[in-house]
Amino acid sequence: MGSSVPETGASRGQAVSTPAALIDDTEPAKDTEPPTRDVRLFWCANAADSLGSQASGVVLPLLLLGLGYSPAVVGLVAGVSTATGLVLGPLVAVPADRGARKRVMFWSAVVSALAMGSVAVALAVAEGRPSLVHLLGAVLVERTATACYEAAARGTVALISTPGNLPRVVAGLEAGDRGALVAGPALGGMLYQVSRALPFVLDAVSYAVTAVCVRAMRSHLRADRTDSADAVDMPNRADAADRADGASESESAGSAAQDGSVPRPVPRPVPRSAPRSAHGAWSALAAEASAGVRLVRTTPLLRLVLVWTTTVNGVLAALYYDAVFTLQESGHGGTPMGLVLALSGAAGLAGSLAAPRLVRGLSPVRAVVAVSWLMIPLAAALATAREPWAYGALFGGLCLIMPSATVILQARAIQGTPPELQARAGSVLATAAGGAAAVAPAVAGFLTAHAGAAVPALVSAGVLVLLALHTTLRAGRTLASGVPPKGTPAEGVRARGRDV
């Protein structure tokens, strides 16, 4: 189930090579052909998933509280659900990168639909009072299946989109998320007033739509398989490989000149895996999962994306909960926060829809740096806000400008990650951003209780200053250098791994 807190959307698909227009940090990106059928299906799957999750996620705490459970139980359910997603993501990413991406996505959506359907049935037939064990079990099953789906879906963009269309595809996914953030909570609340079961029926149907869209995609969503260690070290060894290839071509040409034959490439043998014990299998799985960590640690581009998205996600969560605390202390109810969320979601939707056009007209480096600096005064102004309209306007400003930067950074992360590490690298970025968003509310609460309501916003503005300085110093070099070098196996993978 989704959270209603505004996010950067940084956990979207990661991987592969880049168009020349996007590599240049001084020239604006050029748009190309319209989206393919698979892209449209993926947009539909993402929007349906997000809408159902927002609708059911906003009413689940109300359901638990209405059934007489304490806020501690509600917090436990939310905490366990979040932790499950953070833990499982990097592990499920391994089979997704190894070729099972489409199967994992399809069956995860099916399982989630069944889990939410069981909650709806229980609410309809058990006099509206299902057992806590059933609710916990269904939520954990759904959260586990959703974590599997999200981990497998990372990297899908690179396998179904042409290079020049990446910013547009990413912006379409952002727009679906923002639209769900606007419509989902309101729709869930209205359905909940009619019947407690209806929001969960909607969530189950949304997962079924997601499963149908994934199954209907023509692409098999598999990238060519390369050893993870080779992929992680690929950028470092590209130049050496090019030199070796040049030497081999010279030797081959010499041999051909002597005997008159046409030189044939020697196929590289694929090593056979020996049977492993259970301990060895788990060790191998852990090593495979850690390949994403190693790639992010050794790639300047992905480190920049990690720092930017993690910091912004944490700051947004802290500012949101600071607004909740302040409005609650001022005597405002839940309706004003709904207004803040609606304005933020609408502004984010507008920013996502406008992002492709802005990306085409601006230098990527200048756009990311400008957004980083523009967020500072908006965050600092939240320290003086006391009324819902002020919070709505300032959060709306943040959500309006952020999509331009997030679309660029996500497209760069997609372009700068080898295809066989898409899901694992994406899981690292998503886990870091999700962890920051999970810790930030506690920090905001501590600062509000011990230093005053204005302090979280001022601290957040200070953190954004540091982020803007870091981005200004790093973006010019890293945004243009994170692409797999020409001639590496990462090039041309989409053409071989896609049947659109």
Short mmCIF file of C-alpha atoms in Angstrom, two decimals:
data_model
loop_
_atom_site.label_atom_id
_atom_site.label_comp_id
_atom_site.label_asym_id
_atom_site.label_seq_id
_atom_site.Cartn_x
_atom_site.Cartn_y
_atom_site.Cartn_z
CA MET A 1 0.00 0.00 0.00
CA GLY A 2 1.21 3.46 -0.81
CA SER A 3 2.02 6.31 1.47
CA SER A 4 0.33 9.66 1.16
CA VAL A 5 3.53 11.55 1.94
CA PRO A 6 4.92 13.36 -1.12
CA GLU A 7 7.99 11.59 -2.52
CA THR A 8 10.54 12.14 -5.23
CA GLY A 9 9.64 8.91 -7.00
CA ALA A 10 13.29 7.97 -7.01
CA SER A 11 12.70 4.29 -6.80
CA ARG A 12 11.47 4.03 -10.37
CA GLY A 13 13.21 1.69 -12.85
CA GLN A 14 16.98 1.82 -13.19
CA ALA A 15 19.35 0.86 -16.01
CA VAL A 16 21.13 1.04 -19.41
CA SER A 17 22.65 3.27 -22.09
CA THR A 18 21.98 6.85 -23.13
CA PRO A 19 21.17 9.04 -26.12
CA ALA A 20 23.83 11.49 -27.12
CA ALA A 21 21.51 14.43 -26.53
CA LEU A 22 21.21 13.48 -22.89
CA ILE A 23 24.90 12.96 -22.32
CA ASP A 24 25.74 16.53 -23.17
CA ASP A 25 25.42 18.60 -20.00
CA THR A 26 25.14 21.87 -21.91
CA GLU A 27 22.56 21.02 -24.58
CA PRO A 28 18.87 20.40 -23.95
CA ALA A 29 17.52 16.90 -24.53
CA LYS A 30 15.68 16.15 -27.76
CA ASP A 31 12.37 14.30 -27.74
CA THR A 32 11.82 11.51 -30.26
CA GLU A 33 9.06 9.10 -31.23
CA PRO A 34 5.72 8.54 -29.43
CA PRO A 35 5.59 5.91 -26.65
CA THR A 36 5.27 2.29 -27.67
CA ARG A 37 2.43 -0.05 -26.75
CA ASP A 38 4.46 -1.57 -23.91
CA VAL A 39 5.22 1.87 -22.49
CA ARG A 40 1.52 2.71 -22.45
CA LEU A 41 0.71 -0.58 -20.75
CA PHE A 42 3.41 0.06 -18.14
CA TRP A 43 2.01 3.55 -17.52
CA CYS A 44 -1.44 2.01 -17.05
CA ALA A 45 -0.13 -0.68 -14.70
CA ASN A 46 1.71 1.89 -12.61
CA ALA A 47 -1.25 4.30 -12.42
CA ALA A 48 -3.70 1.54 -11.47
CA ASP A 49 -1.34 0.16 -8.82
CA SER A 50 -0.76 3.62 -7.32
CA LEU A 51 -4.45 4.58 -7.31
CA GLY A 52 -5.57 1.42 -5.51
CA SER A 53 -2.71 1.58 -3.02
CA GLN A 54 -3.43 5.23 -2.17
CA ALA A 55 -7.15 4.53 -1.78
CA SER A 56 -6.71 1.58 0.58
CA GLY A 57 -3.61 2.92 2.33
CA VAL A 58 -5.36 6.03 3.59
CA VAL A 59 -8.28 4.06 5.12
CA LEU A 60 -6.37 1.15 6.64
CA PRO A 61 -5.42 3.13 9.79
CA LEU A 62 -9.05 4.31 10.05
CA LEU A 63 -10.24 0.72 9.76
CA LEU A 64 -7.91 -0.53 12.49
CA LEU A 65 -8.80 2.34 14.81
CA GLY A 66 -12.50 1.83 14.07
CA LEU A 67 -12.20 -1.83 15.01
CA GLY A 68 -10.91 -0.76 18.42
CA TYR A 69 -7.18 -1.33 17.97
CA SER A 70 -4.76 1.09 19.57
CA PRO A 71 -2.54 3.58 17.70
CA ALA A 72 0.40 1.40 18.73
CA VAL A 73 -1.05 -1.50 16.72
CA VAL A 74 -1.62 0.80 13.75
CA GLY A 75 1.98 1.99 13.96
CA LEU A 76 3.21 -1.61 14.26
CA VAL A 77 1.36 -2.63 11.09
CA ALA A 78 2.76 0.36 9.19
CA GLY A 79 6.30 -0.21 10.50
CA VAL A 80 6.35 -3.93 9.72
CA SER A 81 4.95 -3.30 6.24
CA THR A 82 7.65 -0.72 5.50
CA ALA A 83 10.44 -2.89 6.89
CA THR A 84 9.26 -5.86 4.83
CA GLY A 85 9.56 -3.87 1.62
CA LEU A 86 13.00 -2.52 2.49
CA VAL A 87 14.38 -5.97 3.36
CA LEU A 88 12.91 -7.97 0.49
CA GLY A 89 13.61 -5.52 -2.33
CA PRO A 90 17.35 -6.20 -2.77
CA LEU A 91 16.81 -10.00 -2.57
CA VAL A 92 13.98 -10.16 -5.09
CA ALA A 93 15.98 -7.95 -7.44
CA VAL A 94 18.39 -10.84 -8.10
CA PRO A 95 15.97 -13.20 -9.93
CA ALA A 96 14.48 -10.17 -11.70
CA ASP A 97 17.89 -9.25 -13.10
CA ARG A 98 18.45 -12.90 -14.00
CA GLY A 99 15.48 -13.01 -16.37
CA ALA A 100 12.40 -13.60 -14.19
CA ARG A 101 11.28 -9.95 -14.17
CA LYS A 102 7.99 -10.37 -16.02
CA ARG A 103 6.96 -13.52 -14.11
CA VAL A 104 7.73 -11.89 -10.75
CA MET A 105 5.77 -8.77 -11.67
CA PHE A 106 2.73 -10.72 -12.90
CA TRP A 107 2.44 -13.17 -10.01
CA SER A 108 3.19 -10.49 -7.41
CA ALA A 109 0.26 -8.44 -8.71
CA VAL A 110 -1.97 -11.52 -8.65
CA VAL A 111 -1.03 -12.35 -5.05
CA SER A 112 -1.61 -8.74 -3.98
CA ALA A 113 -5.04 -8.79 -5.62
CA LEU A 114 -5.97 -11.97 -3.75
CA ALA A 115 -4.72 -10.58 -0.43
CA MET A 116 -6.71 -7.34 -0.71
CA GLY A 117 -9.70 -9.26 -2.04
CA SER A 118 -9.65 -11.44 1.07
CA VAL A 119 -9.83 -8.32 3.26
CA ALA A 120 -12.79 -7.03 1.27
CA VAL A 121 -14.60 -10.37 1.55
CA ALA A 122 -13.90 -10.59 5.29
CA LEU A 123 -15.27 -7.08 5.84
CA ALA A 124 -18.38 -7.95 3.84
CA VAL A 125 -19.21 -11.33 5.44
CA ALA A 126 -17.73 -11.14 8.96
CA GLU A 127 -20.08 -8.36 10.09
CA GLY A 128 -17.36 -5.86 9.28
CA ARG A 129 -15.01 -7.16 11.97
CA PRO A 130 -12.27 -9.41 10.55
CA SER A 131 -9.71 -10.74 12.98
CA LEU A 132 -6.47 -8.89 13.57
CA VAL A 133 -4.58 -12.02 12.51
CA HIS A 134 -6.37 -11.98 9.14
CA LEU A 135 -5.75 -8.28 8.63
CA LEU A 136 -2.08 -8.52 9.60
CA GLY A 137 -1.59 -11.59 7.44
CA ALA A 138 -3.27 -10.03 4.42
CA VAL A 139 -1.36 -6.75 4.77
CA LEU A 140 1.97 -8.56 5.15
CA VAL A 141 1.26 -10.80 2.16
CA GLU A 142 0.27 -7.77 0.09
CA ARG A 143 3.29 -5.78 1.26
CA THR A 144 5.61 -8.70 0.50
CA ALA A 145 4.12 -9.19 -2.96
CA THR A 146 4.24 -5.43 -3.63
CA ALA A 147 7.90 -5.32 -2.59
CA CYS A 148 8.58 -8.14 -5.06
CA TYR A 149 6.71 -6.30 -7.81
CA GLU A 150 8.49 -3.00 -7.19
CA ALA A 151 11.91 -4.67 -7.09
CA ALA A 152 11.25 -6.54 -10.33
CA ALA A 153 9.74 -3.50 -12.06
CA ARG A 154 12.92 -1.47 -11.59
CA GLY A 155 14.73 -1.56 -14.87
CA THR A 156 11.60 -2.11 -16.95
CA VAL A 157 11.76 1.41 -18.39
CA ALA A 158 15.13 0.76 -20.00
CA LEU A 159 13.91 -2.46 -21.60
CA ILE A 160 10.75 -1.03 -23.19
CA SER A 161 11.77 2.53 -24.04
CA THR A 162 14.02 3.89 -26.74
CA PRO A 163 16.90 6.01 -25.42
CA GLY A 164 15.54 9.35 -26.59
CA ASN A 165 12.18 8.70 -24.93
CA LEU A 166 13.46 7.94 -21.43
CA PRO A 167 12.64 11.34 -19.85
CA ARG A 168 9.14 11.21 -21.30
CA VAL A 169 8.52 7.68 -20.01
CA VAL A 170 9.83 8.52 -16.54
CA ALA A 171 7.69 11.68 -16.48
CA GLY A 172 4.63 9.59 -17.40
CA LEU A 173 5.28 7.31 -14.43
CA GLU A 174 5.70 10.36 -12.18
CA ALA A 175 2.42 11.79 -13.47
CA GLY A 176 0.62 8.53 -12.68
CA ASP A 177 1.96 8.57 -9.13
CA ARG A 178 1.03 12.23 -8.61
CA GLY A 179 -2.44 11.74 -10.07
CA ALA A 180 -3.00 8.80 -7.72
CA LEU A 181 -1.84 10.96 -4.81
CA VAL A 182 -4.53 13.50 -5.69
CA ALA A 183 -7.41 11.14 -6.46
CA GLY A 184 -6.60 8.06 -4.37
CA PRO A 185 -7.08 9.33 -0.79
CA ALA A 186 -10.26 11.22 -1.69
CA LEU A 187 -11.68 8.23 -3.57
CA GLY A 188 -10.75 5.88 -0.74
CA GLY A 189 -12.38 8.15 1.83
CA MET A 190 -15.61 8.41 -0.18
CA LEU A 191 -15.78 4.63 -0.73
CA TYR A 192 -15.07 4.04 2.96
CA GLN A 193 -18.10 6.16 3.86
CA VAL A 194 -20.26 3.90 1.69
CA SER A 195 -18.76 0.60 2.85
CA ARG A 196 -15.59 -0.38 4.68
CA ALA A 197 -14.94 -3.07 2.09
CA LEU A 198 -15.07 -0.89 -1.03
CA PRO A 199 -11.55 0.69 -0.81
CA PHE A 200 -10.06 -2.80 -0.60
CA VAL A 201 -12.20 -3.96 -3.52
CA LEU A 202 -10.76 -1.06 -5.51
CA ASP A 203 -7.23 -2.03 -4.47
CA ALA A 204 -7.80 -5.66 -5.48
CA VAL A 205 -9.19 -4.58 -8.86
CA SER A 206 -6.25 -2.22 -9.38
CA TYR A 207 -3.80 -5.08 -8.80
CA ALA A 208 -5.76 -7.24 -11.25
CA VAL A 209 -5.50 -4.46 -13.86
CA THR A 210 -1.77 -4.26 -13.18
CA ALA A 211 -1.40 -8.03 -13.70
CA VAL A 212 -3.34 -7.88 -16.99
CA CYS A 213 -1.22 -4.98 -18.27
CA VAL A 214 2.04 -6.75 -17.39
CA ARG A 215 0.86 -9.96 -19.05
CA ALA A 216 -0.17 -8.06 -22.18
CA MET A 217 3.26 -6.48 -22.66
CA ARG A 218 5.02 -7.93 -25.69
CA SER A 219 8.50 -7.52 -24.28
CA HIS A 220 9.90 -10.42 -22.30
CA LEU A 221 11.65 -7.84 -20.03
CA ARG A 222 14.94 -9.71 -20.02
CA ALA A 223 18.36 -8.21 -20.53
CA ASP A 224 21.37 -10.12 -21.80
CA ARG A 225 23.03 -11.89 -18.95
CA THR A 226 26.50 -10.80 -17.88
CA ASP A 227 28.40 -11.77 -14.78
CA SER A 228 27.67 -9.26 -11.98
CA ALA A 229 31.30 -8.75 -11.14
CA ASP A 230 32.05 -8.01 -14.77
CA ALA A 231 29.16 -5.57 -14.90
CA VAL A 232 30.22 -3.71 -11.75
CA ASP A 233 33.76 -3.35 -13.04
CA MET A 234 32.69 -2.65 -16.61
CA PRO A 235 33.30 1.12 -16.64
CA ASN A 236 36.79 0.68 -15.20
CA ARG A 237 37.81 -1.89 -17.74
CA ALA A 238 36.24 -0.41 -20.88
CA ASP A 239 39.38 1.33 -22.10
CA ALA A 240 41.50 -1.76 -21.53
CA ALA A 241 38.91 -3.83 -23.39
CA ASP A 242 38.95 -1.43 -26.33
CA ARG A 243 42.75 -1.64 -26.51
CA ALA A 244 42.63 -5.42 -26.32
CA ASP A 245 39.98 -5.57 -29.03
CA GLY A 246 42.13 -3.39 -31.24
CA ALA A 247 45.12 -5.65 -30.75
CA SER A 248 43.02 -8.75 -31.41
CA GLU A 249 41.65 -7.27 -34.62
CA SER A 250 45.18 -6.48 -35.81
CA GLU A 251 46.34 -10.03 -35.08
CA SER A 252 43.27 -11.49 -36.76
CA ALA A 253 43.80 -9.35 -39.83
CA GLY A 254 47.41 -10.50 -40.01
CA SER A 255 46.39 -14.15 -39.78
CA ALA A 256 43.77 -13.68 -42.47
CA ALA A 257 46.30 -12.07 -44.77
CA GLN A 258 48.64 -15.02 -44.37
CA ASP A 259 46.30 -17.94 -44.92
CA GLY A 260 43.52 -16.20 -46.88
CA SER A 261 40.77 -17.26 -44.45
CA VAL A 262 38.20 -14.99 -42.81
CA PRO A 263 38.85 -14.71 -39.07
CA ARG A 264 36.02 -15.95 -36.85
CA PRO A 265 35.37 -14.71 -33.33
CA VAL A 266 36.12 -17.24 -30.62
CA PRO A 267 33.06 -17.68 -28.37
CA ARG A 268 33.66 -17.12 -24.69
CA PRO A 269 32.91 -20.29 -22.71
CA VAL A 270 30.13 -20.04 -20.12
CA PRO A 271 31.21 -21.65 -16.82
CA ARG A 272 28.95 -24.32 -15.37
CA SER A 273 27.73 -23.87 -11.82
CA ALA A 274 28.45 -26.72 -9.43
CA PRO A 275 25.64 -27.89 -7.13
CA ARG A 276 25.51 -25.75 -4.01
CA SER A 277 24.53 -26.47 -0.45
CA ALA A 278 21.79 -24.41 1.21
CA HIS A 279 24.44 -22.28 2.93
CA GLY A 280 26.27 -21.81 -0.35
CA ALA A 281 23.05 -20.84 -2.12
CA TRP A 282 22.29 -18.17 0.49
CA SER A 283 25.86 -16.91 0.31
CA ALA A 284 25.61 -16.70 -3.46
CA LEU A 285 22.28 -14.85 -3.18
CA ALA A 286 23.80 -12.37 -0.73
CA ALA A 287 26.75 -11.82 -3.05
CA GLU A 288 24.42 -11.27 -6.01
CA ALA A 289 22.30 -8.83 -4.01
CA SER A 290 25.38 -6.88 -2.92
CA ALA A 291 26.39 -6.29 -6.55
CA GLY A 292 24.00 -3.34 -6.64
CA VAL A 293 25.63 -1.85 -3.55
CA ARG A 294 29.07 -2.19 -5.11
CA LEU A 295 27.90 -0.58 -8.35
CA VAL A 296 26.35 2.42 -6.58
CA ARG A 297 29.43 2.81 -4.37
CA THR A 298 31.83 2.83 -7.32
CA THR A 299 29.79 4.95 -9.78
CA PRO A 300 29.88 8.74 -9.20
CA LEU A 301 26.62 9.26 -11.09
CA LEU A 302 24.68 6.77 -8.97
CA ARG A 303 26.23 8.19 -5.80
CA LEU A 304 24.91 11.62 -6.78
CA VAL A 305 21.45 10.20 -7.47
CA LEU A 306 21.57 8.34 -4.14
CA VAL A 307 22.54 11.44 -2.16
CA TRP A 308 20.02 13.71 -3.91
CA THR A 309 16.98 11.44 -3.76
CA THR A 310 17.66 10.18 -0.24
CA THR A 311 18.11 13.70 1.11
CA VAL A 312 15.05 15.12 -0.64
CA ASN A 313 12.86 12.17 0.41
CA GLY A 314 13.92 12.56 4.03
CA VAL A 315 13.40 16.34 3.97
CA LEU A 316 9.93 16.02 2.42
CA ALA A 317 8.86 13.47 5.03
CA ALA A 318 10.18 15.65 7.87
CA LEU A 319 8.44 18.77 6.51
CA TYR A 320 5.18 16.87 6.03
CA TYR A 321 5.09 15.58 9.59
CA ASP A 322 6.15 18.96 10.90
CA ALA A 323 3.08 20.37 9.14
CA VAL A 324 0.91 17.66 10.72
CA PHE A 325 2.22 18.47 14.20
CA THR A 326 1.84 22.22 13.73
CA LEU A 327 -1.70 22.08 12.33
CA GLN A 328 -2.75 19.62 15.03
CA GLU A 329 -1.36 21.90 17.73
CA SER A 330 -3.23 24.85 16.18
CA GLY A 331 -6.52 23.00 16.49
CA HIS A 332 -7.00 22.08 12.83
CA GLY A 333 -8.46 18.67 12.04
CA GLY A 334 -7.73 16.17 9.34
CA THR A 335 -9.43 18.14 6.55
CA PRO A 336 -6.65 20.79 6.30
CA MET A 337 -4.01 18.09 5.86
CA GLY A 338 -6.16 16.60 3.13
CA LEU A 339 -6.12 20.02 1.48
CA VAL A 340 -2.33 20.20 1.77
CA LEU A 341 -1.96 16.74 0.23
CA ALA A 342 -4.41 17.57 -2.57
CA LEU A 343 -2.59 20.79 -3.47
CA SER A 344 0.79 19.04 -3.31
CA GLY A 345 -0.41 16.20 -5.48
CA ALA A 346 -2.00 18.54 -8.03
CA ALA A 347 1.18 20.64 -8.23
CA GLY A 348 3.30 17.50 -8.55
CA LEU A 349 1.03 16.23 -11.33
CA ALA A 350 1.38 19.53 -13.19
CA GLY A 351 5.15 19.47 -12.72
CA SER A 352 5.38 15.87 -13.97
CA LEU A 353 3.32 16.65 -17.07
CA ALA A 354 5.47 19.70 -17.81
CA ALA A 355 8.78 17.97 -17.05
CA PRO A 356 9.42 16.47 -20.53
CA ARG A 357 9.00 19.86 -22.20
CA LEU A 358 11.21 21.56 -19.59
CA VAL A 359 13.86 18.85 -19.90
CA ARG A 360 13.96 19.40 -23.66
CA GLY A 361 14.44 23.13 -23.24
CA LEU A 362 16.97 23.22 -20.39
CA SER A 363 20.48 21.97 -19.80
CA PRO A 364 20.16 18.92 -17.49
CA VAL A 365 22.93 20.14 -15.19
CA ARG A 366 21.47 23.62 -14.88
CA ALA A 367 17.98 22.21 -14.26
CA VAL A 368 19.08 19.93 -11.41
CA VAL A 369 21.23 22.62 -9.80
CA ALA A 370 18.46 25.24 -10.12
CA VAL A 371 15.86 22.95 -8.52
CA SER A 372 18.28 22.15 -5.69
CA TRP A 373 18.67 25.84 -4.84
CA LEU A 374 15.01 26.78 -5.37
CA MET A 375 13.85 24.24 -2.78
CA ILE A 376 15.74 26.07 0.00
CA PRO A 377 13.59 29.22 0.34
CA LEU A 378 10.39 27.14 0.09
CA ALA A 379 11.53 24.86 2.92
CA ALA A 380 12.70 27.77 5.05
CA ALA A 381 9.37 29.59 4.55
CA LEU A 382 7.57 26.60 6.07
CA ALA A 383 9.08 27.65 9.42
CA THR A 384 6.76 30.68 9.40
CA ALA A 385 3.64 28.90 8.08
CA ARG A 386 0.72 28.38 10.46
CA GLU A 387 -2.34 28.16 8.22
CA PRO A 388 -3.33 25.29 5.92
CA TRP A 389 -3.32 27.52 2.80
CA ALA A 390 0.31 28.52 3.49
CA TYR A 391 1.39 24.91 3.88
CA GLY A 392 -0.52 23.96 0.74
CA ALA A 393 1.07 26.75 -1.31
CA LEU A 394 4.62 26.00 -0.12
CA PHE A 395 4.33 22.22 -0.46
CA GLY A 396 2.75 22.80 -3.86
CA GLY A 397 5.75 24.89 -4.88
CA LEU A 398 8.13 22.12 -3.81
CA CYS A 399 6.17 19.44 -5.65
CA LEU A 400 5.84 21.64 -8.75
CA ILE A 401 9.59 22.14 -9.30
CA MET A 402 10.92 18.76 -8.16
CA PRO A 403 9.76 16.58 -11.09
CA SER A 404 12.12 18.32 -13.53
CA ALA A 405 15.12 17.27 -11.42
CA THR A 406 13.82 13.81 -10.56
CA VAL A 407 13.04 13.00 -14.20
CA ILE A 408 16.58 13.96 -15.21
CA LEU A 409 18.20 12.04 -12.36
CA GLN A 410 16.07 8.95 -12.89
CA ALA A 411 16.80 8.99 -16.61
CA ARG A 412 20.51 9.28 -15.84
CA ALA A 413 20.31 6.40 -13.36
CA ILE A 414 18.56 4.32 -16.00
CA GLN A 415 21.18 5.22 -18.59
CA GLY A 416 24.17 4.72 -16.29
CA THR A 417 23.40 1.23 -14.96
CA PRO A 418 24.27 -1.98 -16.86
CA PRO A 419 21.10 -3.88 -17.82
CA GLU A 420 21.94 -6.97 -15.76
CA LEU A 421 22.08 -4.85 -12.58
CA GLN A 422 19.01 -2.70 -13.11
CA ALA A 423 16.81 -4.08 -10.35
CA ARG A 424 19.62 -4.43 -7.82
CA ALA A 425 20.95 -0.92 -8.27
CA GLY A 426 17.40 0.42 -8.19
CA SER A 427 16.73 -1.46 -4.95
CA VAL A 428 19.75 0.19 -3.34
CA LEU A 429 18.48 3.65 -4.31
CA ALA A 430 14.93 2.84 -3.22
CA THR A 431 16.01 1.34 0.10
CA ALA A 432 18.09 4.39 0.96
CA ALA A 433 15.29 6.80 0.02
CA GLY A 434 12.69 4.73 1.86
CA GLY A 435 14.88 4.47 4.94
CA ALA A 436 15.34 8.24 5.03
CA ALA A 437 11.58 8.77 4.70
CA ALA A 438 10.98 6.29 7.53
CA VAL A 439 13.45 7.92 9.94
CA ALA A 440 12.59 11.56 9.14
CA PRO A 441 9.19 11.67 10.95
CA ALA A 442 10.81 10.60 14.22
CA VAL A 443 13.48 13.30 13.82
CA ALA A 444 10.82 15.90 13.03
CA GLY A 445 8.81 14.87 16.08
CA PHE A 446 11.86 15.07 18.34
CA LEU A 447 12.81 18.53 17.08
CA THR A 448 9.24 19.80 17.36
CA ALA A 449 8.86 18.54 20.92
CA HIS A 450 12.20 19.83 22.21
CA ALA A 451 12.96 22.91 20.09
CA GLY A 452 9.72 24.21 18.62
CA ALA A 453 7.56 23.81 15.54
CA ALA A 454 9.76 26.02 13.34
CA VAL A 455 12.98 24.10 13.93
CA PRO A 456 12.35 21.06 11.63
CA ALA A 457 11.76 23.40 8.66
CA LEU A 458 14.91 25.42 9.43
CA VAL A 459 16.99 22.27 9.85
CA SER A 460 15.55 20.91 6.59
CA ALA A 461 16.47 24.15 4.81
CA GLY A 462 20.02 23.83 6.16
CA VAL A 463 20.24 20.26 4.89
CA LEU A 464 19.02 21.42 1.47
CA VAL A 465 21.75 24.09 1.42
CA LEU A 466 24.36 21.36 1.86
CA LEU A 467 22.66 19.29 -0.84
CA ALA A 468 22.61 22.25 -3.25
CA LEU A 469 26.32 22.88 -2.68
CA HIS A 470 27.12 19.20 -3.21
CA THR A 471 24.99 19.09 -6.38
CA THR A 472 26.56 22.27 -7.75
CA LEU A 473 30.05 20.85 -7.29
CA ARG A 474 29.30 17.34 -8.58
CA ALA A 475 26.55 17.59 -11.18
CA GLY A 476 28.67 19.03 -14.00
CA ARG A 477 31.02 16.04 -13.94
CA THR A 478 28.79 13.17 -12.91
CA LEU A 479 25.65 13.78 -14.97
CA ALA A 480 27.71 13.41 -18.15
CA SER A 481 29.98 10.58 -17.03
CA GLY A 482 27.67 7.85 -15.78
CA VAL A 483 27.02 6.20 -19.14
CA PRO A 484 28.51 2.81 -20.06
CA PRO A 485 31.41 3.47 -22.44
CA LYS A 486 30.97 2.84 -26.11
CA GLY A 487 31.69 -0.73 -27.07
CA THR A 488 30.78 -2.32 -23.72
CA PRO A 489 28.20 -5.11 -23.54
CA ALA A 490 25.69 -2.63 -22.08
CA GLU A 491 25.30 -1.07 -25.52
CA GLY A 492 22.62 -2.49 -27.74
CA VAL A 493 21.05 -4.59 -25.03
CA ARG A 494 17.65 -3.02 -25.47
CA ALA A 495 17.59 -3.95 -29.12
CA ARG A 496 18.33 -7.58 -28.30
CA GLY A 497 16.22 -7.77 -25.11
CA ARG A 498 13.05 -6.12 -26.43
CA ASP A 499 10.33 -7.33 -28.74
CA VAL A 500 8.05 -4.32 -28.79
#
